[in-house]
Short mmCIF file of C-alpha atoms in Angstrom, two decimals:
data_model
loop_
_atom_site.label_atom_id
_atom_site.label_comp_id
_atom_site.label_asym_id
_atom_site.label_seq_id
_atom_site.Cartn_x
_atom_site.Cartn_y
_atom_site.Cartn_z
CA UNK A 455 24.00 -27.89 7.67
CA UNK A 456 24.48 -27.37 3.91
CA UNK A 457 24.61 -23.78 2.68
CA UNK A 458 21.78 -23.14 0.14
CA UNK A 459 23.93 -21.91 -2.76
CA UNK A 460 21.05 -21.74 -5.25
CA UNK A 461 18.96 -19.66 -2.87
CA UNK A 462 21.90 -17.33 -2.23
CA UNK A 463 22.58 -16.80 -5.95
CA UNK A 464 18.91 -16.07 -6.63
CA UNK A 465 18.90 -13.56 -3.74
CA UNK A 466 22.08 -11.98 -5.11
CA UNK A 467 20.59 -11.59 -8.60
CA UNK A 468 17.36 -10.18 -7.16
CA UNK A 469 19.42 -7.72 -5.12
CA UNK A 470 21.33 -6.49 -8.18
CA UNK A 471 18.09 -5.99 -10.11
CA UNK A 472 16.53 -4.21 -7.12
CA UNK A 473 19.63 -2.05 -6.80
CA UNK A 474 19.27 -0.99 -10.43
CA UNK A 475 15.74 0.19 -9.69
CA UNK A 476 16.91 2.02 -6.55
CA UNK A 477 19.52 3.82 -8.67
CA UNK A 478 16.84 5.10 -11.07
CA UNK A 479 14.74 6.33 -8.15
CA UNK A 480 17.74 8.02 -6.50
CA UNK A 481 19.44 9.74 -9.43
CA UNK A 482 17.12 12.76 -9.25
CA UNK A 483 17.96 13.23 -5.55
CA UNK A 484 21.64 12.76 -6.36
CA UNK A 485 21.43 15.74 -8.73
CA UNK A 486 19.23 18.05 -6.62
CA UNK A 487 20.63 17.19 -3.17
CA UNK A 488 24.09 15.86 -4.02
CA UNK A 489 25.06 18.49 -6.61
CA UNK A 490 22.77 21.49 -6.01
CA UNK A 491 22.40 21.17 -2.21
CA UNK A 492 18.61 21.43 -2.61
CA UNK A 493 16.83 19.11 -0.18
CA UNK A 494 14.00 18.16 -2.51
CA UNK A 495 12.09 15.93 -0.12
CA UNK A 496 9.14 16.04 -2.55
CA UNK A 497 11.01 14.00 -5.18
CA UNK A 498 9.19 10.72 -4.32
CA UNK A 499 5.87 12.54 -4.91
CA UNK A 500 6.94 13.35 -8.48
CA UNK A 501 7.88 9.69 -8.94
CA UNK A 502 4.38 8.67 -7.85
CA UNK A 503 2.95 11.30 -10.21
CA UNK A 504 4.92 9.64 -13.01
CA UNK A 505 3.48 6.28 -11.95
CA UNK A 506 -0.10 7.56 -12.17
CA UNK A 507 0.46 9.16 -15.58
CA UNK A 508 1.83 5.81 -16.80
CA UNK A 509 -1.21 4.11 -15.25
CA UNK A 510 -3.71 6.43 -17.02
CA UNK A 511 -2.00 6.03 -20.41
CA UNK A 512 -1.83 2.26 -19.94
CA UNK A 513 -5.48 1.85 -18.93
CA UNK A 514 -7.02 4.26 -21.45
CA UNK A 515 -4.67 4.05 -24.43
CA UNK A 516 -2.88 0.76 -23.85
CA UNK A 517 0.54 2.45 -23.94
CA UNK A 518 3.58 0.80 -22.41
CA UNK A 519 4.55 2.59 -19.15
CA UNK A 520 8.14 3.16 -20.30
CA UNK A 521 7.00 4.68 -23.61
CA UNK A 522 4.63 6.96 -21.67
CA UNK A 523 7.45 8.10 -19.38
CA UNK A 524 9.58 9.06 -22.40
CA UNK A 525 6.69 10.99 -23.95
CA UNK A 526 6.07 13.01 -20.77
CA UNK A 527 9.76 13.72 -20.09
CA UNK A 528 9.50 17.30 -21.51
CA UNK A 529 6.49 18.03 -19.27
CA UNK A 530 8.38 16.91 -16.17
CA UNK A 531 11.41 18.92 -17.30
CA UNK A 532 9.36 22.13 -17.57
CA UNK A 533 7.61 21.34 -14.28
CA UNK A 534 11.02 21.05 -12.61
CA UNK A 535 12.16 24.29 -14.23
CA UNK A 536 9.06 26.09 -12.92
CA UNK A 537 9.45 24.69 -9.40
CA UNK A 538 13.11 25.76 -9.25
CA UNK A 539 12.20 29.28 -10.42
CA UNK A 540 9.64 29.58 -7.60
CA UNK A 541 12.13 28.11 -5.09
CA UNK A 542 14.90 30.47 -6.23
CA UNK A 543 12.80 33.65 -6.14
CA UNK A 544 11.06 32.78 -2.86
CA UNK A 545 13.89 31.27 -0.83
CA UNK A 546 17.34 30.84 -2.38
CA UNK A 547 17.67 34.44 -3.61
CA UNK A 548 16.79 35.68 -0.12
CA UNK A 549 19.15 33.27 1.62
CA UNK A 550 16.23 31.44 3.26
CA UNK A 551 16.57 28.14 1.48
CA UNK A 552 17.66 26.11 4.52
CA UNK A 553 14.54 25.75 6.66
CA UNK A 554 11.85 27.52 4.62
CA UNK A 555 12.96 25.79 1.43
CA UNK A 556 12.64 22.45 3.20
CA UNK A 557 9.12 23.40 4.30
CA UNK A 558 8.34 24.36 0.69
CA UNK A 559 9.24 20.88 -0.55
CA UNK A 560 7.38 19.24 2.35
CA UNK A 561 4.35 21.22 1.21
CA UNK A 562 4.76 20.05 -2.38
CA UNK A 563 5.02 16.45 -1.15
CA UNK A 564 1.78 16.57 0.81
CA UNK A 565 -0.17 18.66 -1.73
CA UNK A 566 0.74 16.23 -4.52
CA UNK A 567 -0.20 13.26 -2.34
CA UNK A 568 -3.56 14.77 -1.32
CA UNK A 569 -4.43 15.67 -4.92
CA UNK A 570 -3.70 12.11 -6.04
CA UNK A 571 -5.88 10.75 -3.21
CA UNK A 572 -8.74 13.07 -4.18
CA UNK A 573 -8.56 12.01 -7.84
CA UNK A 574 -7.68 8.31 -7.59
CA UNK A 575 -8.52 7.33 -4.00
CA UNK A 576 -6.29 5.05 -1.94
CA UNK A 577 -6.74 1.86 -3.96
CA UNK A 578 -3.61 0.27 -5.42
CA UNK A 579 -3.17 0.80 -9.17
CA UNK A 580 -1.14 -1.34 -11.54
CA UNK A 581 -0.30 -1.52 -15.24
CA UNK A 582 -0.37 -4.30 -17.79
CA UNK A 583 2.39 -5.17 -20.24
CA UNK A 584 3.40 -8.39 -21.92
CA UNK A 585 6.67 -8.77 -20.03
CA UNK A 586 5.44 -8.03 -16.48
CA UNK A 587 4.27 -11.58 -15.71
CA UNK A 588 7.08 -13.29 -17.62
CA UNK A 589 9.97 -15.01 -15.84
CA UNK A 590 13.02 -16.40 -17.63
CA UNK A 591 14.70 -19.41 -16.04
CA UNK A 592 18.35 -20.31 -16.60
CA UNK A 593 19.60 -23.44 -14.81
CA UNK A 594 18.60 -22.87 -11.18
CA UNK A 595 18.08 -19.09 -11.14
CA UNK A 596 15.09 -17.01 -12.21
CA UNK A 597 14.97 -13.64 -13.99
CA UNK A 598 11.55 -11.96 -13.52
CA UNK A 599 11.12 -9.53 -16.42
CA UNK A 600 9.25 -7.05 -14.22
CA UNK A 601 12.64 -6.53 -12.53
CA UNK A 602 14.93 -7.09 -15.53
CA UNK A 603 13.26 -4.45 -17.75
CA UNK A 604 13.43 -1.68 -15.10
CA UNK A 605 17.08 -2.63 -14.45
CA UNK A 606 17.98 -2.27 -18.14
CA UNK A 607 16.10 1.03 -18.52
CA UNK A 608 17.74 2.31 -15.34
CA UNK A 609 21.25 1.49 -16.61
CA UNK A 610 20.53 3.20 -19.95
CA UNK A 611 19.22 6.29 -18.12
CA UNK A 612 22.25 6.45 -15.83
CA UNK A 613 24.74 5.90 -18.65
CA UNK A 614 23.10 8.72 -20.62
CA UNK A 615 23.19 11.07 -17.64
CA UNK A 616 26.82 10.24 -16.86
CA UNK A 617 27.75 10.92 -20.50
CA UNK A 618 25.82 14.22 -20.44
CA UNK A 619 27.42 15.38 -17.18
CA UNK A 620 30.97 14.47 -18.18
CA UNK A 621 31.07 15.19 -21.94
CA UNK A 622 28.90 18.25 -22.59
CA UNK A 623 29.50 21.90 -21.65
CA UNK A 624 26.18 22.14 -19.80
CA UNK A 625 26.86 18.89 -17.95
CA UNK A 626 30.30 20.06 -16.85
CA UNK A 627 28.80 23.39 -15.80
CA UNK A 628 26.28 21.49 -13.64
CA UNK A 629 29.11 19.63 -11.91
CA UNK A 630 31.04 22.90 -11.53
CA UNK A 631 28.13 24.83 -10.01
CA UNK A 632 28.35 22.58 -6.96
CA UNK A 633 31.98 23.54 -6.41
CA UNK A 634 32.50 27.20 -7.33
CA UNK A 635 29.68 29.39 -8.66
CA UNK A 636 31.95 32.44 -8.93
CA UNK A 637 34.40 30.64 -11.18
CA UNK A 638 31.46 29.47 -13.28
CA UNK A 639 30.28 33.08 -13.66
CA UNK A 640 33.76 34.09 -14.85
CA UNK A 641 33.37 31.53 -17.64
CA UNK A 642 30.28 33.44 -18.89
CA UNK A 643 27.86 30.80 -17.59
CA UNK A 644 24.85 31.87 -15.52
CA UNK A 645 24.86 29.74 -12.32
CA UNK A 646 21.12 30.23 -11.78
CA UNK A 647 20.32 29.05 -15.31
CA UNK A 648 22.61 26.06 -14.87
CA UNK A 649 20.97 25.16 -11.55
CA UNK A 650 17.52 25.52 -13.13
CA UNK A 651 18.51 23.11 -15.91
CA UNK A 652 19.99 20.64 -13.41
CA UNK A 653 16.91 20.72 -11.18
CA UNK A 654 14.62 20.30 -14.20
CA UNK A 655 16.64 17.23 -15.25
CA UNK A 656 16.32 15.79 -11.74
CA UNK A 657 12.51 16.11 -11.90
CA UNK A 658 12.45 14.70 -15.45
CA UNK A 659 14.11 11.50 -14.18
CA UNK A 660 11.10 11.07 -11.87
CA UNK A 661 8.90 10.37 -14.92
CA UNK A 662 11.00 7.32 -15.83
CA UNK A 663 11.44 6.24 -12.20
CA UNK A 664 7.66 6.40 -11.74
CA UNK A 665 7.07 4.14 -14.74
CA UNK A 666 9.63 1.65 -13.43
CA UNK A 667 8.00 1.71 -9.99
CA UNK A 668 4.51 0.84 -11.25
CA UNK A 669 5.99 -1.97 -13.37
CA UNK A 670 7.60 -3.49 -10.27
CA UNK A 671 4.73 -3.03 -7.82
CA UNK A 672 1.18 -1.60 -7.58
CA UNK A 673 1.15 1.97 -6.28
CA UNK A 674 -1.09 4.18 -4.17
CA UNK A 675 -0.55 7.90 -3.45
CA UNK A 676 1.45 7.50 -0.21
CA UNK A 677 3.77 4.70 -1.36
CA UNK A 678 6.46 7.28 -2.18
CA UNK A 679 7.11 7.79 1.55
CA UNK A 680 8.61 4.29 1.68
CA UNK A 681 11.42 5.50 -0.54
CA UNK A 682 12.29 8.85 1.09
CA UNK A 683 14.73 7.29 3.56
CA UNK A 684 16.25 4.93 1.01
CA UNK A 685 16.93 7.54 -1.70
CA UNK A 686 18.65 9.98 0.66
CA UNK A 687 20.60 7.11 2.28
CA UNK A 688 21.83 5.87 -1.12
CA UNK A 689 22.76 9.41 -2.17
CA UNK A 690 24.84 9.95 0.99
CA UNK A 691 26.34 6.46 0.93
CA UNK A 692 27.51 6.78 -2.66
CA UNK A 693 29.08 10.20 -2.12
CA UNK A 694 27.28 13.48 -2.68
CA UNK A 695 26.79 14.13 -6.38
CA UNK A 696 28.68 11.05 -7.58
CA UNK A 697 26.53 9.04 -9.99
CA UNK A 698 28.98 6.07 -10.15
CA UNK A 699 29.09 6.08 -6.34
CA UNK A 700 25.31 6.28 -6.18
CA UNK A 701 24.99 3.24 -8.48
CA UNK A 702 27.40 1.22 -6.31
CA UNK A 703 25.52 2.27 -3.16
CA UNK A 704 22.15 1.36 -4.70
CA UNK A 705 23.46 -2.08 -5.71
CA UNK A 706 24.91 -2.72 -2.26
CA UNK A 707 21.69 -1.66 -0.52
CA UNK A 708 19.61 -3.80 -2.89
CA UNK A 709 21.84 -6.85 -2.33
CA UNK A 710 21.84 -6.42 1.46
CA UNK A 711 18.04 -6.06 1.53
CA UNK A 712 17.47 -9.03 -0.79
CA UNK A 713 19.79 -11.42 1.07
CA UNK A 714 18.40 -10.34 4.44
CA UNK A 715 14.81 -10.79 3.23
CA UNK A 716 15.60 -14.22 1.80
CA UNK A 717 17.36 -15.68 4.83
CA UNK A 718 15.93 -13.72 7.79
CA UNK A 719 12.60 -12.28 6.61
CA UNK A 720 11.49 -8.97 5.03
CA UNK A 721 10.98 -7.22 8.38
CA UNK A 722 14.75 -7.36 9.04
CA UNK A 723 15.74 -5.94 5.65
CA UNK A 724 15.41 -2.16 6.38
CA UNK A 725 17.19 -2.45 9.74
CA UNK A 726 20.13 -4.42 8.33
CA UNK A 727 20.37 -2.16 5.25
CA UNK A 728 20.48 1.05 7.28
CA UNK A 729 22.88 -0.58 9.76
CA UNK A 730 25.14 -1.28 6.78
CA UNK A 731 24.79 2.40 5.80
CA UNK A 732 25.82 3.62 9.27
CA UNK A 733 28.85 1.30 9.42
CA UNK A 734 29.99 2.39 5.96
CA UNK A 735 29.66 6.09 6.80
CA UNK A 736 31.57 5.52 10.06
CA UNK A 737 34.48 4.18 7.98
CA UNK A 738 34.08 6.56 5.01
CA UNK A 739 32.21 9.72 6.16
CA UNK A 740 32.31 11.23 2.62
CA UNK A 741 30.59 8.18 1.13
CA UNK A 742 32.00 5.45 -1.08
CA UNK A 743 33.37 7.73 -3.82
CA UNK A 744 33.22 11.10 -2.06
CA UNK A 745 32.09 14.33 -3.71
#
């Protein structure tokens, strides 16, 4: 039996593009959970909120979803800053962030979802843009622009974040707050302020991730639940707080899912992908690049 090389290459390319999207969806969790140790299980809800804002701007004003996400970035940043302030005063400051903090974010997840259902209903919503239905074909492989554009935007976002975290004082302080808050205080930096900035950045990324999501697929209020397991799995697989590790993990998960879906059917994809995660963690418990 001849191996279908063309089919395999197309599945590989689709997996890389899918992995790029997964990386954009996960980077907020990588900052809040991987660096700040805040289990923000509500992050997918903010991504869906970003999708609906992109949908409204697209339907009423004809704006491109990506342009909309850039315009609303400051709003998501201040929303994240406000949520962290409430979380800090109510739970973290009192040393109750473990279980009650988790319940707080569960509450945010369900409240956001219910509000979206009350306003928009449960019908699927989608956006229109000139590139969404376009597919480029080179030789025997296809490049659907609805996947290529999110991949490019995701890589630009991640490159910008990596530069910010490694080259700026605030970025280095964010990485340091995960390791030694006392040492950070001795350097005249306020750990709470640094954590508030980092959490606000993590929520701001949800605006862009939401726009990329609604470009790739129609959304309804509960679709974010499909990504809760994936984003935490990618964060852990890549190594807590490591953005390069998170990108590698997202690519690997996307490739495994795509190849499994192509050759064995979509129903096998989650099982094989999470089996791959468990095997990898058994070999490298700290993730691919560690913390």
